[in-house]
Tab-separated table of C-alpha atoms in Angstrom:
chain	number	residue	atom	x	y	z
A	26	UNK	CA	0.000	0.000	0.000
A	27	UNK	CA	2.825	2.386	0.866
A	28	UNK	CA	4.516	1.751	-2.470
A	29	UNK	CA	1.273	2.388	-4.345
A	30	UNK	CA	0.716	5.572	-2.342
A	31	UNK	CA	4.189	6.886	-3.134
A	32	UNK	CA	3.811	6.072	-6.833
A	33	UNK	CA	0.521	7.935	-6.998
A	34	UNK	CA	2.231	11.094	-5.727
A	35	UNK	CA	4.353	11.272	-8.865
A	36	UNK	CA	3.015	12.131	-12.274
A	37	UNK	CA	4.260	10.327	-15.351
A	38	UNK	CA	6.219	12.445	-17.837
A	39	UNK	CA	3.905	11.446	-20.649
A	40	UNK	CA	0.953	12.788	-18.642
A	41	UNK	CA	2.253	16.353	-18.391
A	42	UNK	CA	0.107	18.964	-20.116
A	43	UNK	CA	1.471	20.238	-23.469
A	44	UNK	CA	2.354	23.738	-22.260
A	45	UNK	CA	4.446	22.291	-19.409
A	46	UNK	CA	6.243	19.991	-21.830
A	47	UNK	CA	6.806	22.959	-24.124
A	48	UNK	CA	8.571	24.889	-21.372
A	49	UNK	CA	10.841	21.916	-20.748
A	50	UNK	CA	11.566	21.176	-24.402
A	51	UNK	CA	12.589	24.795	-25.076
A	52	UNK	CA	15.862	24.039	-23.265
A	53	UNK	CA	16.791	21.390	-25.829
A	54	UNK	CA	18.671	21.881	-29.074
A	55	UNK	CA	16.939	22.104	-32.436
A	56	UNK	CA	18.170	18.636	-33.400
A	57	UNK	CA	16.819	17.119	-30.205
A	58	UNK	CA	13.470	18.837	-30.646
A	59	UNK	CA	13.036	17.586	-34.203
A	60	UNK	CA	14.569	14.124	-34.043
A	61	UNK	CA	14.753	12.785	-30.491
A	62	UNK	CA	11.615	14.044	-28.758
A	63	UNK	CA	9.131	12.747	-31.372
A	64	UNK	CA	10.568	9.243	-30.978
A	65	UNK	CA	10.146	9.026	-27.193
A	66	UNK	CA	6.380	8.574	-26.950
A	67	UNK	CA	3.157	9.707	-28.601
A	68	UNK	CA	2.350	12.447	-26.096
A	69	UNK	CA	5.804	13.998	-26.474
A	70	UNK	CA	5.587	13.726	-30.234
A	71	UNK	CA	2.228	15.486	-30.169
A	72	UNK	CA	3.518	18.212	-27.840
A	73	UNK	CA	6.530	18.997	-30.031
A	74	UNK	CA	4.220	19.473	-33.016
A	75	UNK	CA	2.166	22.073	-31.135
A	76	UNK	CA	2.615	25.808	-30.588
A	77	UNK	CA	3.951	25.605	-27.014
A	78	UNK	CA	7.381	24.510	-28.261
A	79	UNK	CA	7.653	27.072	-31.040
A	80	UNK	CA	6.705	30.440	-29.586
A	81	UNK	CA	10.414	31.277	-29.778
A	82	UNK	CA	12.362	29.995	-32.789
A	83	UNK	CA	16.112	30.547	-32.918
A	84	UNK	CA	17.739	28.779	-35.853
A	85	UNK	CA	20.342	31.442	-36.581
A	86	UNK	CA	23.316	29.156	-35.955
A	87	UNK	CA	21.805	26.365	-38.061
A	88	UNK	CA	20.851	28.717	-40.881
A	89	UNK	CA	24.388	30.112	-41.097
A	90	UNK	CA	25.538	26.628	-42.066
A	91	UNK	CA	22.671	25.899	-44.435
A	92	UNK	CA	24.005	25.897	-48.024
A	93	UNK	CA	20.637	25.244	-49.691
A	94	UNK	CA	18.103	28.137	-49.666
A	95	UNK	CA	15.156	25.808	-50.273
A	96	UNK	CA	16.072	23.805	-47.165
A	97	UNK	CA	16.106	26.971	-45.087
A	98	UNK	CA	12.737	28.054	-46.503
A	99	UNK	CA	11.169	24.686	-45.680
A	100	UNK	CA	12.523	24.701	-42.145
A	101	UNK	CA	11.120	28.199	-41.515
A	102	UNK	CA	7.725	27.270	-42.936
A	103	UNK	CA	7.524	24.069	-40.912
A	104	UNK	CA	8.436	25.664	-37.578
A	105	UNK	CA	6.317	28.793	-38.019
A	106	UNK	CA	3.314	26.676	-38.988
A	107	UNK	CA	3.765	24.707	-35.778
A	108	UNK	CA	3.590	27.946	-33.786
A	109	UNK	CA	-0.022	28.423	-34.950
A	110	UNK	CA	0.221	32.207	-34.870
A	111	UNK	CA	1.748	32.406	-31.376
A	112	UNK	CA	5.324	33.100	-32.525
A	113	UNK	CA	6.970	35.820	-30.431
A	114	UNK	CA	10.626	35.495	-31.450
A	115	UNK	CA	12.337	34.485	-34.699
A	116	UNK	CA	16.090	34.475	-35.280
A	117	UNK	CA	17.357	33.269	-38.641
A	118	UNK	CA	20.264	34.296	-40.842
A	119	UNK	CA	20.515	34.609	-44.591
A	120	UNK	CA	17.009	34.670	-46.066
A	121	UNK	CA	17.526	34.396	-49.818
A	122	UNK	CA	14.261	35.729	-51.218
A	123	UNK	CA	11.314	38.025	-50.611
A	124	UNK	CA	8.770	35.198	-50.667
A	125	UNK	CA	9.923	33.675	-47.388
A	126	UNK	CA	9.882	37.100	-45.693
A	127	UNK	CA	6.304	37.512	-46.894
A	128	UNK	CA	5.456	34.109	-45.417
A	129	UNK	CA	6.952	35.156	-42.072
A	130	UNK	CA	4.926	38.380	-42.021
A	131	UNK	CA	1.676	36.634	-42.936
A	132	UNK	CA	1.961	34.014	-40.180
A	133	UNK	CA	3.588	35.958	-37.327
A	134	UNK	CA	1.199	38.662	-36.170
A	135	UNK	CA	2.359	38.303	-32.551
A	136	UNK	CA	6.061	38.616	-33.365
A	137	UNK	CA	8.046	40.872	-31.033
A	138	UNK	CA	11.671	39.921	-31.768
A	139	UNK	CA	12.849	39.524	-35.368
A	140	UNK	CA	16.493	38.923	-36.240
A	141	UNK	CA	17.320	38.537	-39.951
A	142	UNK	CA	21.038	39.344	-40.429
A	143	UNK	CA	22.611	38.764	-43.852
A	144	UNK	CA	19.225	38.449	-45.534
A	145	UNK	CA	18.590	39.338	-49.174
A	146	UNK	CA	15.218	41.001	-48.753
A	147	UNK	CA	14.167	44.074	-50.682
A	148	UNK	CA	12.661	47.444	-49.862
A	149	UNK	CA	9.503	46.582	-51.780
A	150	UNK	CA	8.652	43.436	-49.797
A	151	UNK	CA	9.239	45.286	-46.519
A	152	UNK	CA	6.943	48.080	-47.680
A	153	UNK	CA	4.245	45.565	-48.644
A	154	UNK	CA	4.281	43.440	-45.481
A	155	UNK	CA	5.658	45.391	-42.526
A	156	UNK	CA	2.169	46.455	-41.430
A	157	UNK	CA	1.595	42.875	-40.234
A	158	UNK	CA	4.633	43.112	-37.938
A	159	UNK	CA	3.596	46.175	-35.971
A	160	UNK	CA	4.274	44.563	-32.574
A	161	UNK	CA	8.027	44.222	-33.112
A	162	UNK	CA	10.186	45.695	-30.344
A	163	UNK	CA	13.574	44.326	-31.522
A	164	UNK	CA	14.758	44.150	-35.136
A	165	UNK	CA	18.113	43.060	-36.564
A	166	UNK	CA	18.711	43.904	-40.223
A	167	UNK	CA	22.497	43.908	-40.083
A	168	UNK	CA	24.395	43.165	-43.309
A	169	UNK	CA	21.180	43.224	-45.367
A	170	UNK	CA	22.578	44.860	-48.474
A	171	UNK	CA	19.421	45.071	-50.570
A	172	UNK	CA	17.396	47.310	-48.262
A	173	UNK	CA	17.795	51.050	-47.889
A	174	UNK	CA	16.307	54.056	-46.154
A	175	UNK	CA	12.954	53.206	-47.782
A	176	UNK	CA	12.606	50.040	-45.709
A	177	UNK	CA	13.785	51.738	-42.527
A	178	UNK	CA	11.343	54.595	-43.038
A	179	UNK	CA	8.317	52.324	-43.429
A	180	UNK	CA	9.480	50.211	-40.496
A	181	UNK	CA	9.631	53.292	-38.300
A	182	UNK	CA	6.177	54.417	-39.376
A	183	UNK	CA	4.557	51.024	-38.731
A	184	UNK	CA	6.523	49.568	-35.802
A	185	UNK	CA	5.773	52.147	-33.126
A	186	UNK	CA	6.914	49.807	-30.317
A	187	UNK	CA	10.439	49.385	-31.735
A	188	UNK	CA	13.055	50.070	-29.055
A	189	UNK	CA	16.071	48.132	-30.321
A	190	UNK	CA	17.482	48.191	-33.868
A	191	UNK	CA	20.625	46.560	-35.255
A	192	UNK	CA	21.649	47.877	-38.669
A	193	UNK	CA	25.365	47.115	-38.690
A	194	UNK	CA	27.249	46.799	-41.970
A	195	UNK	CA	30.234	44.764	-43.102
A	196	UNK	CA	33.333	47.012	-43.357
A	197	UNK	CA	34.220	45.512	-46.741
A	198	UNK	CA	30.857	46.609	-48.128
A	199	UNK	CA	31.226	50.239	-47.086
A	200	UNK	CA	34.944	50.967	-47.537
A	201	UNK	CA	35.536	53.836	-49.953
A	202	UNK	CA	31.870	54.767	-50.184
A	203	UNK	CA	30.816	58.443	-49.963
A	204	UNK	CA	28.875	59.818	-47.014
A	205	UNK	CA	25.222	58.750	-47.150
A	206	UNK	CA	22.906	59.997	-44.407
A	207	UNK	CA	19.593	58.739	-45.812
A	208	UNK	CA	19.293	55.720	-43.500
A	209	UNK	CA	20.365	57.664	-40.421
A	210	UNK	CA	17.891	60.436	-41.259
A	211	UNK	CA	15.083	57.900	-41.738
A	212	UNK	CA	15.812	56.451	-38.308
A	213	UNK	CA	15.894	59.894	-36.693
A	214	UNK	CA	12.623	60.898	-38.334
A	215	UNK	CA	10.549	57.788	-37.602
A	216	UNK	CA	11.948	55.921	-34.569
A	217	UNK	CA	11.767	58.255	-31.547
A	218	UNK	CA	11.311	55.410	-29.019
A	219	UNK	CA	14.618	53.685	-29.730
A	220	UNK	CA	16.702	52.812	-26.680
A	221	UNK	CA	19.439	50.794	-28.395
A	222	UNK	CA	20.747	51.497	-31.906
A	223	UNK	CA	23.709	49.874	-33.672
A	224	UNK	CA	25.033	51.399	-36.897
A	225	UNK	CA	28.559	49.995	-37.017
A	226	UNK	CA	30.503	50.720	-40.231
A	227	UNK	CA	27.867	52.984	-41.743
A	228	UNK	CA	29.211	55.861	-43.828
A	229	UNK	CA	27.332	58.672	-42.091
A	230	UNK	CA	28.181	62.213	-41.100
A	231	UNK	CA	28.527	63.842	-37.716
A	232	UNK	CA	25.383	65.863	-38.405
A	233	UNK	CA	23.190	62.792	-38.935
A	234	UNK	CA	24.604	61.101	-35.821
A	235	UNK	CA	23.751	64.178	-33.759
A	236	UNK	CA	20.297	64.274	-35.329
A	237	UNK	CA	19.648	60.727	-34.099
A	238	UNK	CA	20.736	61.703	-30.604
A	239	UNK	CA	18.406	64.702	-30.640
A	240	UNK	CA	15.431	62.856	-32.140
A	241	UNK	CA	15.562	59.759	-29.939
A	242	UNK	CA	15.236	61.078	-26.369
A	243	UNK	CA	14.967	57.589	-24.844
A	244	UNK	CA	18.205	56.368	-26.436
A	245	UNK	CA	20.588	54.632	-24.037
A	246	UNK	CA	23.214	53.186	-26.410
A	247	UNK	CA	24.362	54.313	-29.854
A	248	UNK	CA	26.988	52.146	-31.554
A	249	UNK	CA	28.951	54.119	-34.157
A	250	UNK	CA	32.062	51.954	-34.245
A	251	UNK	CA	33.658	52.105	-37.666
A	252	UNK	CA	31.578	55.127	-38.725
A	253	UNK	CA	34.641	57.078	-39.808
A	254	UNK	CA	32.603	59.981	-41.178
A	255	UNK	CA	31.547	60.872	-37.642
A	256	UNK	CA	33.994	63.309	-36.052
A	257	UNK	CA	33.461	63.813	-32.337
A	258	UNK	CA	36.299	66.012	-31.128
A	259	UNK	CA	34.792	66.957	-27.779
A	260	UNK	CA	33.519	63.933	-25.841
A	261	UNK	CA	32.580	66.186	-22.937
A	262	UNK	CA	30.059	67.897	-25.207
A	263	UNK	CA	28.267	64.592	-25.754
A	264	UNK	CA	28.366	63.765	-22.046
A	265	UNK	CA	26.873	67.147	-21.226
A	266	UNK	CA	24.348	67.314	-24.048
A	267	UNK	CA	23.247	63.654	-23.912
A	268	UNK	CA	24.134	62.382	-20.421
A	269	UNK	CA	21.916	59.281	-20.605
A	270	UNK	CA	23.416	57.932	-23.831
A	271	UNK	CA	26.482	55.718	-24.123
A	272	UNK	CA	28.107	56.347	-27.499
A	273	UNK	CA	30.513	53.734	-28.848
A	274	UNK	CA	32.979	54.671	-31.583
A	275	UNK	CA	33.836	55.672	-34.129
A	276	UNK	CA	37.120	54.149	-32.939
A	277	UNK	CA	36.994	50.353	-33.011
A	278	UNK	CA	38.525	48.755	-29.939
A	279	UNK	CA	38.534	44.984	-29.367
A	280	UNK	CA	35.674	44.611	-31.819
A	281	UNK	CA	37.307	42.271	-34.287
A	282	UNK	CA	37.301	38.848	-32.706
A	283	UNK	CA	38.624	35.868	-34.609
A	284	UNK	CA	36.867	35.620	-37.971
A	285	UNK	CA	33.791	37.623	-37.008
A	286	UNK	CA	33.859	39.598	-40.231
A	287	UNK	CA	34.912	36.662	-42.378
A	288	UNK	CA	31.866	35.528	-44.327
A	289	UNK	CA	33.422	32.124	-44.918
A	290	UNK	CA	33.877	31.507	-41.200
A	291	UNK	CA	30.193	30.666	-40.870
A	292	UNK	CA	30.471	27.907	-43.442
A	293	UNK	CA	33.897	26.485	-42.656
A	294	UNK	CA	32.490	23.318	-41.157
A	295	UNK	CA	29.317	23.139	-43.199
A	296	UNK	CA	30.380	19.895	-44.826
A	297	UNK	CA	30.560	18.143	-41.480
A	298	UNK	CA	27.749	19.740	-39.486
A	299	UNK	CA	25.104	20.899	-41.925
A	300	UNK	CA	25.099	17.650	-43.874
A	301	UNK	CA	23.882	15.922	-40.747
A	302	UNK	CA	20.548	17.496	-41.682
A	303	UNK	CA	19.090	16.375	-44.948
A	304	UNK	CA	15.768	17.384	-46.378
A	305	UNK	CA	14.356	14.983	-48.930
A	306	UNK	CA	11.510	16.301	-51.047
A	307	UNK	CA	10.312	15.083	-54.424
A	308	UNK	CA	8.618	18.367	-55.294
A	309	UNK	CA	10.152	21.103	-57.381
A	310	UNK	CA	11.568	24.239	-55.763
A	311	UNK	CA	9.186	27.073	-54.941
A	312	UNK	CA	8.752	29.231	-58.016
A	313	UNK	CA	5.679	31.304	-57.228
A	314	UNK	CA	3.141	32.138	-54.571
A	315	UNK	CA	1.232	28.915	-55.191
A	316	UNK	CA	4.049	27.039	-53.466
A	317	UNK	CA	3.028	28.639	-50.205
A	318	UNK	CA	-0.542	27.374	-50.271
A	319	UNK	CA	-1.930	25.622	-47.223
A	320	UNK	CA	-2.268	22.451	-49.301
A	321	UNK	CA	1.416	21.859	-48.789
A	322	UNK	CA	0.903	21.196	-45.105
A	323	UNK	CA	-0.521	18.095	-43.489
A	324	UNK	CA	-2.594	18.022	-40.325
A	325	UNK	CA	0.440	18.041	-38.069
A	326	UNK	CA	1.846	21.212	-39.575
A	327	UNK	CA	4.620	19.416	-41.441
A	328	UNK	CA	5.408	19.578	-45.130
A	329	UNK	CA	4.034	16.623	-47.002
A	330	UNK	CA	6.685	14.410	-48.598
A	331	UNK	CA	9.308	16.082	-46.457
A	332	UNK	CA	11.663	14.011	-44.372
A	333	UNK	CA	14.121	15.296	-41.833
A	334	UNK	CA	16.968	12.840	-41.564
A	335	UNK	CA	19.652	12.844	-38.970
A	336	UNK	CA	22.988	11.162	-39.494
A	337	UNK	CA	25.878	10.790	-37.105
A	338	UNK	CA	29.020	11.731	-39.039
A	339	UNK	CA	29.899	8.983	-41.507
A	340	UNK	CA	28.323	6.168	-39.584
A	341	UNK	CA	26.068	3.769	-41.447
A	342	UNK	CA	22.345	4.084	-41.174
A	343	UNK	CA	20.577	1.968	-38.625
A	344	UNK	CA	18.396	-0.977	-39.508
A	345	UNK	CA	15.443	1.376	-39.728
A	346	UNK	CA	17.238	3.307	-42.447
A	347	UNK	CA	16.991	6.740	-40.822
A	348	UNK	CA	19.906	6.738	-38.375
A	349	UNK	CA	17.852	8.135	-35.498
A	350	UNK	CA	19.868	8.855	-32.358
A	351	UNK	CA	18.914	6.762	-29.342
A	352	UNK	CA	15.966	7.993	-27.311
A	353	UNK	CA	16.756	9.360	-23.845
């Protein structure tokens, strides 16, 4: 009787409610979430398909090693669909087309944090879709070379809650370029609630930097490292005029770490790590908007005819043929 009484005081893991399981699973890696958890038991597999596990999606590290754009698009679609409209945070690097940005905007009305460094999105798609992302408070568009002041201006007009913006540039992309204040002026004119702004390696003038400081009264940090067009001869003037703001730069000190600015550094081990993830799909690549229809998704929010395979290095596949890692 005592043993039965003690056992009844403990709840089985497979009996936990989905939102509790979601909180636990969030501490696992992406690989574990997609390959290990679904194999443990039916209740865990069901929980990992639901929105509680995907309110925050951070695949930035994985996406930096993803050599195939269509694989990245399919991963984003699959995970966002699982969030069922409850997505609050998305971090992904290197979007290769406007279509996938449009998909993100259409299915992420609750999004608050959006990090898209190194993405090839255009001004026009931002202008068309940013109204659906009006709840964003943090935005990272660093190293996005195809957008300009037009995108920043419409972002400022629509995202009134924005308090943190990263718009850093790669020094190789801006070296030798003439002064261009259009982006800085767009920020100053439309983003008065900013508290944290990073503009490293932008070719802007002292006047536009001061205009940002004057127009953003809540600003706490302004990163101007590598902005060689900004000439601040009297630091005491800044301290007196803007006492609440910490201004970094334009001098760069201890900012270059390892291969941080080396584009190839993100893909150096792609052959060994990324290839552990293989998407297998018999369909053609997405060519038009029809490829984003709901018909592509099955009832569990996964792409039909899409397999996610996991291999351990060069080891042979298991008897099942999929090389699944052992369940915990």
